[in-house]
Amino acid sequence: MPTALSNQYSSVGPSIDCRRLIRLTNRLLQECRVADHTVSILLVDDLEMTRLNSHYRDKNKPTNVLSFPFAEGADPALAFLPVKELGDIVISVDTALREAIELGRPLHERLIWLTIHGMLHLLGYDHERSEADENKMLSRENELLHKVKQYRRTMMTQLAINVDHVATVRQARGITEPDPVAAAAICEMAGASGIVVHLREDRRHIQDRDVYLLRQTIKTRLNLEMGANKDIIAIALDLKPDLVTLVPEKREELTTEGGLDVLSQKKKIAKVIEKMAKASIPVSIFADPDPDQLAAANDIGATFVELHTGKYCDAKNEADRNREFLLLSSAAEEAARMGLRVCAGHGLNYHNTAAIAALDSIEELSIGHAIIARAVFVGLDQAVRDMLAIIRQTDIMI
Ligand code: PXP
């Protein structure tokens, strides 16, 4: 593990996404061409920072970051160890937070900037040596910050739009408009990366004609949501969508009510995945953020899981929402760690999507109702762009 992080920051305050900080620091080690080295990051409060600053620099006040290169004062005997140490970076979260507020930037951005600053010190840069050295360090800092932001952008969450709700309006009249196929084209032109449709057994909204026309017309990716039902499986194999998402389906439900219970029907779902694999169609499992369900999905060869965000979206108070969010964020990390690709969706809207989009392991969000509902008032193009703006905002949080 190139980056070891120890969070000793004890104040009740901002929560810090340590895994993200570790991932970005590992990326920095690569950018600085010292990926074969390890670095230790220690997060402390102002009190501890004052103690360290006073002990090592004779300054009885806190500072934002201190660096301790391993080469300085290291026991030469340790040079023979197989691990190469770059040194320690100590960051005061209290000071970082004050600076972030003053600069009007997110705390995570400040923490990564301080990590960059500390790492450059470990690599021999020193802004206190001369003006030329200061400029050199500043320009390298900006360059690395830009690289890290770019890295985050390439990992940026994609938006797939579920156009079932357009078909629901059409079916209410039993005529030909509004057409979900036309809606899909508008979504793509506004920047969506994929189109999702749920071909239900009862054909309450999306019709066979829609999926075949979408297959011919869309330019992005077609994600066919479906129950593990014989007739629909045959259609999927004929249609060859870019992705099949397996969901539980009950006739009496208004919308998909929960994740698929893979544990209780492993054999059945495994067979569907096998059939799809023969037709080169990857399968995603719509799953609750439950580690056992995710492990079962992984065991039977799913490529993706789509985490069910319904409970998070429907939470009635802050505490419930936070609890559901934590479940989702650790499930996303856990699924990615198993090697699954991770999507999320259900119930996401213009108020609750940003936090989910900021989770590093989630590649794509599947959103329908909120976007189609907003489209009634602002137009579909605008509604898609508004959602994309929310998702893209998360890239400046790093
Ligand atoms: N993902 C799945 C598996 C779904 O069943 C649905 C609803 O059709 C969605 C995402 C989209 O949910 P919403 O319409 O609430 O955005």
Short mmCIF file of C-alpha atoms and ligand atoms in Angstrom, two decimals:
data_model
loop_
_atom_site.label_atom_id
_atom_site.label_comp_id
_atom_site.label_asym_id
_atom_site.label_seq_id
_atom_site.Cartn_x
_atom_site.Cartn_y
_atom_site.Cartn_z
CA MET A 1 0.00 0.00 0.00
CA PRO A 2 1.92 3.13 -1.14
CA THR A 3 -0.08 5.53 1.02
CA ALA A 4 -0.72 4.89 4.69
CA LEU A 5 -3.18 7.26 6.27
CA SER A 6 -3.79 7.69 9.94
CA ASN A 7 -6.71 9.87 10.93
CA GLN A 8 -6.13 11.17 14.45
CA TYR A 9 -8.39 14.11 13.89
CA SER A 10 -10.68 13.77 16.83
CA SER A 11 -12.95 16.84 16.73
CA VAL A 12 -16.59 16.38 15.99
CA GLY A 13 -16.54 18.06 12.64
CA PRO A 14 -16.34 17.40 8.96
CA SER A 15 -16.17 13.80 7.87
CA ILE A 16 -13.19 13.05 5.68
CA ASP A 17 -13.28 10.58 2.83
CA CYS A 18 -9.96 8.93 3.73
CA ARG A 19 -10.16 6.38 0.94
CA ARG A 20 -10.44 9.12 -1.64
CA LEU A 21 -7.48 10.93 -0.12
CA ILE A 22 -5.44 7.72 -0.22
CA ARG A 23 -6.42 7.07 -3.84
CA LEU A 24 -5.51 10.57 -4.92
CA THR A 25 -2.22 10.44 -2.99
CA ASN A 26 -1.34 7.19 -4.72
CA ARG A 27 -2.02 8.97 -7.99
CA LEU A 28 0.29 11.80 -6.93
CA LEU A 29 3.07 9.31 -6.19
CA GLN A 30 2.67 8.08 -9.77
CA GLU A 31 2.66 11.60 -11.19
CA CYS A 32 5.83 12.38 -9.24
CA ARG A 33 7.39 9.13 -10.49
CA VAL A 34 7.87 7.76 -6.99
CA ALA A 35 5.15 5.12 -7.08
CA ASP A 36 7.63 2.60 -5.67
CA HIS A 37 7.79 4.65 -2.46
CA THR A 38 5.40 4.78 0.45
CA VAL A 39 4.21 7.94 2.11
CA SER A 40 2.44 8.32 5.45
CA ILE A 41 -0.25 10.92 6.01
CA LEU A 42 -1.27 11.86 9.49
CA LEU A 43 -4.41 13.95 10.03
CA VAL A 44 -4.34 15.85 13.34
CA ASP A 45 -6.09 18.79 15.03
CA ASP A 46 -4.57 22.19 15.81
CA LEU A 47 -3.53 21.14 19.30
CA GLU A 48 -1.36 18.29 18.08
CA MET A 49 -0.05 20.40 15.20
CA THR A 50 1.01 23.11 17.65
CA ARG A 51 2.85 20.51 19.70
CA LEU A 52 4.70 19.22 16.62
CA ASN A 53 5.40 22.70 15.24
CA SER A 54 6.78 23.78 18.60
CA HIS A 55 8.91 20.65 19.02
CA TYR A 56 10.40 20.51 15.52
CA ARG A 57 10.32 24.14 14.36
CA ASP A 58 10.29 26.12 17.59
CA LYS A 59 7.00 27.76 16.58
CA ASN A 60 4.36 27.61 19.24
CA LYS A 61 1.34 27.82 16.92
CA PRO A 62 -0.45 25.54 14.49
CA THR A 63 0.37 25.37 10.82
CA ASN A 64 -1.45 23.67 7.94
CA VAL A 65 1.10 21.01 6.92
CA LEU A 66 4.46 19.65 8.05
CA SER A 67 6.67 17.26 6.11
CA PHE A 68 9.25 14.90 7.54
CA PRO A 69 11.41 13.37 4.80
CA PHE A 70 12.42 9.83 5.65
CA ALA A 71 15.99 10.48 4.49
CA GLU A 72 16.44 13.01 7.31
CA GLY A 73 17.53 11.17 10.42
CA ALA A 74 16.67 7.71 9.12
CA ASP A 75 18.66 4.80 10.46
CA PRO A 76 20.99 3.79 7.56
CA ALA A 77 20.28 0.16 8.42
CA LEU A 78 16.72 0.71 7.19
CA ALA A 79 18.02 1.55 3.70
CA PHE A 80 18.20 -2.19 3.10
CA LEU A 81 14.50 -2.67 3.67
CA PRO A 82 12.56 -3.62 0.51
CA VAL A 83 10.10 -0.72 1.04
CA LYS A 84 11.24 2.76 0.07
CA GLU A 85 9.90 5.44 2.38
CA LEU A 86 9.33 8.98 1.17
CA GLY A 87 8.40 10.29 4.60
CA ASP A 88 5.51 11.64 6.65
CA ILE A 89 3.04 14.40 5.88
CA VAL A 90 1.16 15.79 8.86
CA ILE A 91 -1.93 17.90 8.14
CA SER A 92 -4.00 19.89 10.60
CA VAL A 93 -7.62 19.41 9.60
CA ASP A 94 -8.67 22.41 11.76
CA THR A 95 -6.35 24.73 9.83
CA ALA A 96 -7.23 23.11 6.49
CA LEU A 97 -10.91 23.69 7.23
CA ARG A 98 -10.36 27.37 8.12
CA GLU A 99 -8.37 27.87 4.93
CA ALA A 100 -10.99 26.05 2.84
CA ILE A 101 -13.71 28.34 4.21
CA GLU A 102 -11.60 31.47 3.57
CA LEU A 103 -10.92 30.34 0.00
CA GLY A 104 -14.51 29.22 -0.57
CA ARG A 105 -13.31 25.77 -1.64
CA PRO A 106 -14.30 22.28 -0.50
CA LEU A 107 -12.30 20.79 2.40
CA HIS A 108 -11.23 17.84 0.26
CA GLU A 109 -9.65 20.14 -2.28
CA ARG A 110 -7.71 21.88 0.48
CA LEU A 111 -6.59 18.54 1.92
CA ILE A 112 -5.32 17.35 -1.43
CA TRP A 113 -3.55 20.67 -2.02
CA LEU A 114 -1.82 20.35 1.36
CA THR A 115 -0.89 16.76 0.52
CA ILE A 116 0.66 17.98 -2.75
CA HIS A 117 2.51 20.73 -0.86
CA GLY A 118 3.78 18.29 1.74
CA MET A 119 4.80 15.74 -0.87
CA LEU A 120 6.78 18.33 -2.85
CA HIS A 121 8.67 19.17 0.34
CA LEU A 122 9.45 15.47 0.75
CA LEU A 123 10.79 15.50 -2.80
CA GLY A 124 13.15 18.37 -2.04
CA TYR A 125 11.14 21.42 -3.13
CA ASP A 126 11.39 24.33 -0.71
CA HIS A 127 9.51 27.61 -1.16
CA GLU A 128 11.48 29.21 1.68
CA ARG A 129 14.85 28.86 -0.03
CA SER A 130 14.50 31.61 -2.65
CA GLU A 131 11.93 33.37 -4.80
CA ALA A 132 12.89 31.18 -7.75
CA ASP A 133 12.34 28.06 -5.60
CA GLU A 134 9.01 29.43 -4.42
CA ASN A 135 7.84 29.95 -8.02
CA LYS A 136 9.07 26.52 -9.03
CA MET A 137 7.17 24.88 -6.18
CA LEU A 138 4.01 26.89 -6.83
CA SER A 139 3.93 25.99 -10.50
CA ARG A 140 4.50 22.28 -9.76
CA GLU A 141 1.71 22.45 -7.15
CA ASN A 142 -0.72 23.90 -9.69
CA GLU A 143 0.32 21.38 -12.28
CA LEU A 144 -0.28 18.46 -9.89
CA LEU A 145 -3.60 19.86 -8.68
CA HIS A 146 -4.71 20.12 -12.31
CA LYS A 147 -3.62 16.52 -12.96
CA VAL A 148 -5.52 15.25 -9.94
CA LYS A 149 -8.66 17.12 -11.00
CA GLN A 150 -8.34 15.67 -14.49
CA TYR A 151 -8.00 12.22 -12.98
CA ARG A 152 -11.21 12.76 -11.03
CA ARG A 153 -12.92 14.01 -14.19
CA THR A 154 -12.00 10.91 -16.17
CA MET A 155 -13.57 8.88 -13.37
CA MET A 156 -16.60 11.12 -13.51
CA THR A 157 -20.03 9.66 -13.00
CA GLN A 158 -22.13 9.18 -16.14
CA LEU A 159 -25.85 9.80 -16.48
CA ALA A 160 -28.17 7.22 -18.05
CA ILE A 161 -31.77 8.32 -18.43
CA ASN A 162 -34.77 6.12 -17.95
CA VAL A 163 -37.46 7.11 -20.48
CA ASP A 164 -40.18 4.75 -19.19
CA HIS A 165 -42.11 7.70 -17.82
CA VAL A 166 -42.47 9.21 -21.29
CA ALA A 167 -44.04 5.94 -22.39
CA THR A 168 -46.34 6.03 -19.35
CA VAL A 169 -47.84 9.32 -20.57
CA ARG A 170 -48.24 7.90 -24.05
CA GLN A 171 -49.93 4.74 -22.79
CA ALA A 172 -52.36 6.80 -20.73
CA ARG A 173 -53.97 7.79 -24.03
CA GLY A 174 -53.04 4.72 -26.04
CA ILE A 175 -51.79 6.87 -28.90
CA THR A 176 -48.33 7.50 -30.39
CA GLU A 177 -47.08 10.47 -28.39
CA PRO A 178 -45.02 11.40 -26.51
CA ASP A 179 -42.58 8.97 -28.05
CA PRO A 180 -39.85 7.59 -25.75
CA VAL A 181 -37.67 7.06 -28.82
CA ALA A 182 -37.74 10.79 -29.60
CA ALA A 183 -37.15 11.51 -25.90
CA ALA A 184 -34.06 9.29 -25.94
CA ALA A 185 -32.61 11.26 -28.86
CA ILE A 186 -33.13 14.54 -26.99
CA CYS A 187 -31.51 13.08 -23.84
CA GLU A 188 -28.49 11.99 -25.83
CA MET A 189 -28.16 15.38 -27.52
CA ALA A 190 -28.26 17.03 -24.08
CA GLY A 191 -25.35 14.86 -22.92
CA ALA A 192 -26.76 11.64 -21.47
CA SER A 193 -24.40 8.67 -21.73
CA GLY A 194 -27.06 6.03 -21.92
CA ILE A 195 -30.76 5.26 -22.21
CA VAL A 196 -32.58 2.90 -19.87
CA VAL A 197 -35.91 1.20 -20.50
CA HIS A 198 -37.77 -1.38 -18.47
CA LEU A 199 -39.65 -3.78 -20.70
CA ARG A 200 -42.18 -5.06 -18.21
CA GLU A 201 -44.04 -8.31 -18.56
CA ASP A 202 -47.35 -6.39 -18.48
CA ARG A 203 -46.05 -3.81 -21.03
CA ARG A 204 -47.52 -1.03 -18.95
CA HIS A 205 -45.22 1.59 -20.47
CA ILE A 206 -42.36 0.54 -22.76
CA GLN A 207 -43.49 -1.56 -25.73
CA ASP A 208 -41.56 -4.03 -27.90
CA ARG A 209 -41.61 -1.51 -30.73
CA ASP A 210 -39.80 1.01 -28.48
CA VAL A 211 -36.90 -1.26 -27.59
CA TYR A 212 -36.31 -2.31 -31.19
CA LEU A 213 -36.44 1.28 -32.45
CA LEU A 214 -34.15 2.41 -29.63
CA ARG A 215 -31.68 -0.31 -30.53
CA GLN A 216 -31.54 1.08 -34.06
CA THR A 217 -31.46 4.76 -33.20
CA ILE A 218 -29.58 5.52 -30.01
CA LYS A 219 -25.95 6.49 -30.25
CA THR A 220 -24.92 5.87 -26.65
CA ARG A 221 -25.72 2.71 -24.67
CA LEU A 222 -28.98 0.87 -24.29
CA ASN A 223 -29.63 -0.58 -20.85
CA LEU A 224 -32.57 -2.99 -20.82
CA GLU A 225 -34.08 -3.42 -17.38
CA MET A 226 -36.00 -6.65 -17.06
CA GLY A 227 -37.27 -9.38 -14.79
CA ALA A 228 -35.80 -12.87 -15.21
CA ASN A 229 -38.80 -13.89 -17.28
CA LYS A 230 -38.60 -16.38 -20.17
CA ASP A 231 -40.26 -14.23 -22.86
CA ILE A 232 -38.34 -11.10 -21.94
CA ILE A 233 -35.06 -13.06 -21.88
CA ALA A 234 -35.78 -14.16 -25.46
CA ILE A 235 -36.37 -10.55 -26.49
CA ALA A 236 -33.14 -9.44 -24.78
CA LEU A 237 -31.13 -12.10 -26.58
CA ASP A 238 -32.61 -10.98 -29.89
CA LEU A 239 -32.27 -7.26 -29.15
CA LYS A 240 -28.70 -7.37 -27.82
CA PRO A 241 -28.76 -4.30 -25.57
CA ASP A 242 -25.42 -2.97 -24.33
CA LEU A 243 -26.39 -3.98 -20.82
CA VAL A 244 -29.16 -5.97 -19.19
CA THR A 245 -30.17 -4.93 -15.67
CA LEU A 246 -32.00 -7.67 -13.79
CA VAL A 247 -34.66 -6.35 -11.43
CA PRO A 248 -37.40 -8.00 -9.37
CA GLU A 249 -40.75 -7.46 -11.02
CA LYS A 250 -44.16 -7.60 -9.43
CA ARG A 251 -47.28 -6.86 -11.41
CA GLU A 252 -48.98 -4.98 -8.58
CA GLU A 253 -46.08 -2.61 -7.82
CA LEU A 254 -46.07 1.02 -8.96
CA THR A 255 -42.33 0.93 -9.59
CA THR A 256 -39.46 -1.44 -8.77
CA GLU A 257 -39.69 -1.76 -5.01
CA GLY A 258 -36.43 -3.29 -3.89
CA GLY A 259 -33.22 -4.89 -5.02
CA LEU A 260 -33.18 -8.34 -6.55
CA ASP A 261 -32.78 -11.07 -3.95
CA VAL A 262 -29.88 -12.95 -5.56
CA LEU A 263 -29.16 -15.06 -2.49
CA SER A 264 -32.48 -16.87 -2.64
CA GLN A 265 -32.37 -17.54 -6.40
CA LYS A 266 -28.69 -17.81 -7.21
CA LYS A 267 -29.09 -20.70 -9.67
CA LYS A 268 -31.88 -19.05 -11.63
CA ILE A 269 -30.06 -15.72 -11.95
CA ALA A 270 -26.77 -17.46 -12.74
CA LYS A 271 -28.48 -19.18 -15.69
CA VAL A 272 -29.71 -15.86 -17.06
CA ILE A 273 -26.22 -14.38 -16.74
CA GLU A 274 -24.80 -17.39 -18.54
CA LYS A 275 -27.28 -17.00 -21.41
CA MET A 276 -26.50 -13.31 -21.71
CA ALA A 277 -22.75 -14.00 -21.58
CA LYS A 278 -23.10 -16.35 -24.56
CA ALA A 279 -24.66 -13.44 -26.46
CA SER A 280 -21.90 -11.08 -25.17
CA ILE A 281 -24.39 -9.05 -23.14
CA PRO A 282 -23.04 -7.91 -19.76
CA VAL A 283 -25.44 -8.14 -16.83
CA SER A 284 -26.06 -5.74 -14.00
CA ILE A 285 -27.96 -6.75 -10.86
CA PHE A 286 -30.19 -4.18 -9.20
CA ALA A 287 -29.24 -4.77 -5.56
CA ASP A 288 -29.80 -3.34 -2.13
CA PRO A 289 -26.61 -2.06 -0.49
CA ASP A 290 -26.17 -5.38 1.29
CA PRO A 291 -22.68 -6.96 1.19
CA ASP A 292 -24.10 -10.51 1.05
CA GLN A 293 -26.23 -9.71 -2.00
CA LEU A 294 -23.25 -8.02 -3.68
CA ALA A 295 -21.02 -11.01 -2.98
CA ALA A 296 -23.69 -13.32 -4.42
CA ALA A 297 -23.98 -11.15 -7.55
CA ASN A 298 -20.21 -11.30 -7.91
CA ASP A 299 -20.12 -15.08 -7.38
CA ILE A 300 -22.54 -15.76 -10.21
CA GLY A 301 -20.67 -13.60 -12.70
CA ALA A 302 -22.51 -10.27 -12.82
CA THR A 303 -20.42 -7.54 -14.44
CA PHE A 304 -22.19 -4.64 -12.72
CA VAL A 305 -24.38 -4.02 -9.73
CA GLU A 306 -26.81 -1.13 -9.67
CA LEU A 307 -27.18 -0.05 -6.05
CA HIS A 308 -30.75 0.67 -5.07
CA THR A 309 -30.82 4.25 -3.80
CA GLY A 310 -34.55 4.18 -2.96
CA LYS A 311 -34.23 4.09 0.83
CA TYR A 312 -31.67 6.90 0.80
CA CYS A 313 -33.97 9.00 -1.40
CA ASP A 314 -37.10 8.26 0.65
CA ALA A 315 -35.46 8.87 4.06
CA LYS A 316 -37.75 11.04 6.19
CA ASN A 317 -35.03 12.69 8.24
CA GLU A 318 -31.34 13.59 8.17
CA ALA A 319 -30.24 10.74 10.46
CA ASP A 320 -31.94 8.08 8.31
CA ARG A 321 -30.58 9.66 5.15
CA ASN A 322 -27.04 9.69 6.58
CA ARG A 323 -27.35 6.07 7.62
CA GLU A 324 -28.57 5.03 4.16
CA PHE A 325 -25.84 7.10 2.54
CA LEU A 326 -23.15 5.35 4.59
CA LEU A 327 -24.60 1.98 3.59
CA LEU A 328 -24.49 2.99 -0.07
CA SER A 329 -20.99 4.42 0.08
CA SER A 330 -19.51 1.38 1.81
CA ALA A 331 -21.46 -0.99 -0.47
CA ALA A 332 -20.09 0.86 -3.51
CA GLU A 333 -16.52 0.55 -2.22
CA GLU A 334 -17.02 -3.08 -1.29
CA ALA A 335 -18.51 -3.98 -4.70
CA ALA A 336 -15.67 -2.21 -6.51
CA ARG A 337 -13.16 -4.01 -4.29
CA MET A 338 -14.70 -7.34 -5.39
CA GLY A 339 -14.15 -6.29 -9.00
CA LEU A 340 -17.76 -5.42 -9.80
CA ARG A 341 -18.52 -2.27 -11.75
CA VAL A 342 -20.97 -0.10 -9.87
CA CYS A 343 -24.00 1.96 -10.89
CA ALA A 344 -26.78 3.39 -8.74
CA GLY A 345 -30.33 4.57 -9.15
CA HIS A 346 -33.97 4.84 -8.13
CA GLY A 347 -35.58 7.92 -6.66
CA LEU A 348 -32.62 10.21 -7.37
CA ASN A 349 -33.61 13.83 -7.92
CA TYR A 350 -32.14 17.33 -8.19
CA HIS A 351 -31.58 17.53 -4.41
CA ASN A 352 -30.15 14.17 -3.46
CA THR A 353 -28.02 13.19 -6.47
CA ALA A 354 -24.84 15.23 -5.83
CA ALA A 355 -23.73 13.19 -2.82
CA ILE A 356 -24.17 9.89 -4.68
CA ALA A 357 -22.47 11.21 -7.82
CA ALA A 358 -19.45 12.17 -5.71
CA LEU A 359 -18.82 8.56 -4.67
CA ASP A 360 -15.73 7.47 -6.56
CA SER A 361 -16.70 3.88 -7.19
CA ILE A 362 -20.01 4.70 -8.88
CA GLU A 363 -19.68 4.89 -12.66
CA GLU A 364 -23.19 5.68 -13.72
CA LEU A 365 -26.50 6.89 -12.32
CA SER A 366 -29.79 5.75 -13.73
CA ILE A 367 -32.40 8.47 -13.33
CA GLY A 368 -35.89 8.72 -14.76
CA HIS A 369 -38.80 10.18 -12.90
CA ALA A 370 -37.20 13.37 -11.60
CA ILE A 371 -35.88 14.32 -15.03
CA ILE A 372 -39.10 13.60 -16.91
CA ALA A 373 -41.11 15.43 -14.22
CA ARG A 374 -38.92 18.52 -14.54
CA ALA A 375 -39.07 18.29 -18.33
CA VAL A 376 -42.81 19.00 -18.18
CA PHE A 377 -41.94 22.50 -16.97
CA VAL A 378 -38.54 23.33 -18.46
CA GLY A 379 -38.27 21.00 -21.46
CA LEU A 380 -36.38 17.72 -21.65
CA ASP A 381 -33.14 19.18 -22.98
CA GLN A 382 -32.93 21.63 -20.07
CA ALA A 383 -33.94 19.03 -17.49
CA VAL A 384 -31.11 16.72 -18.62
CA ARG A 385 -28.57 19.55 -18.65
CA ASP A 386 -29.65 20.63 -15.14
CA MET A 387 -29.02 17.11 -13.82
CA LEU A 388 -25.70 16.85 -15.64
CA ALA A 389 -24.63 20.16 -14.08
CA ILE A 390 -25.27 18.70 -10.62
CA ILE A 391 -23.30 15.56 -11.42
CA ARG A 392 -20.43 17.48 -13.02
CA GLN A 393 -20.22 19.86 -10.08
CA THR A 394 -18.83 16.99 -8.05
CA ASP A 395 -15.64 16.97 -10.10
CA ILE A 396 -14.57 20.32 -8.58
CA MET A 397 -14.90 18.72 -5.16
CA ILE A 398 -12.05 16.46 -6.39
N1 PXP B 1 -32.99 1.87 -11.72
C1 PXP B 1 -33.92 0.88 -11.68
C2 PXP B 1 -33.44 -0.53 -11.59
C3 PXP B 1 -35.29 1.17 -11.79
O1 PXP B 1 -36.19 0.18 -11.76
C4 PXP B 1 -35.69 2.52 -11.94
C5 PXP B 1 -37.14 2.84 -12.07
O2 PXP B 1 -37.63 2.43 -13.28
C6 PXP B 1 -34.69 3.51 -11.96
C7 PXP B 1 -33.36 3.16 -11.83
C8 PXP B 1 -35.02 4.95 -12.12
O3 PXP B 1 -35.71 5.38 -11.02
P1 PXP B 1 -36.41 6.80 -11.02
O4 PXP B 1 -37.43 6.79 -12.10
O5 PXP B 1 -36.99 6.91 -9.65
O6 PXP B 1 -35.32 7.80 -11.27
#
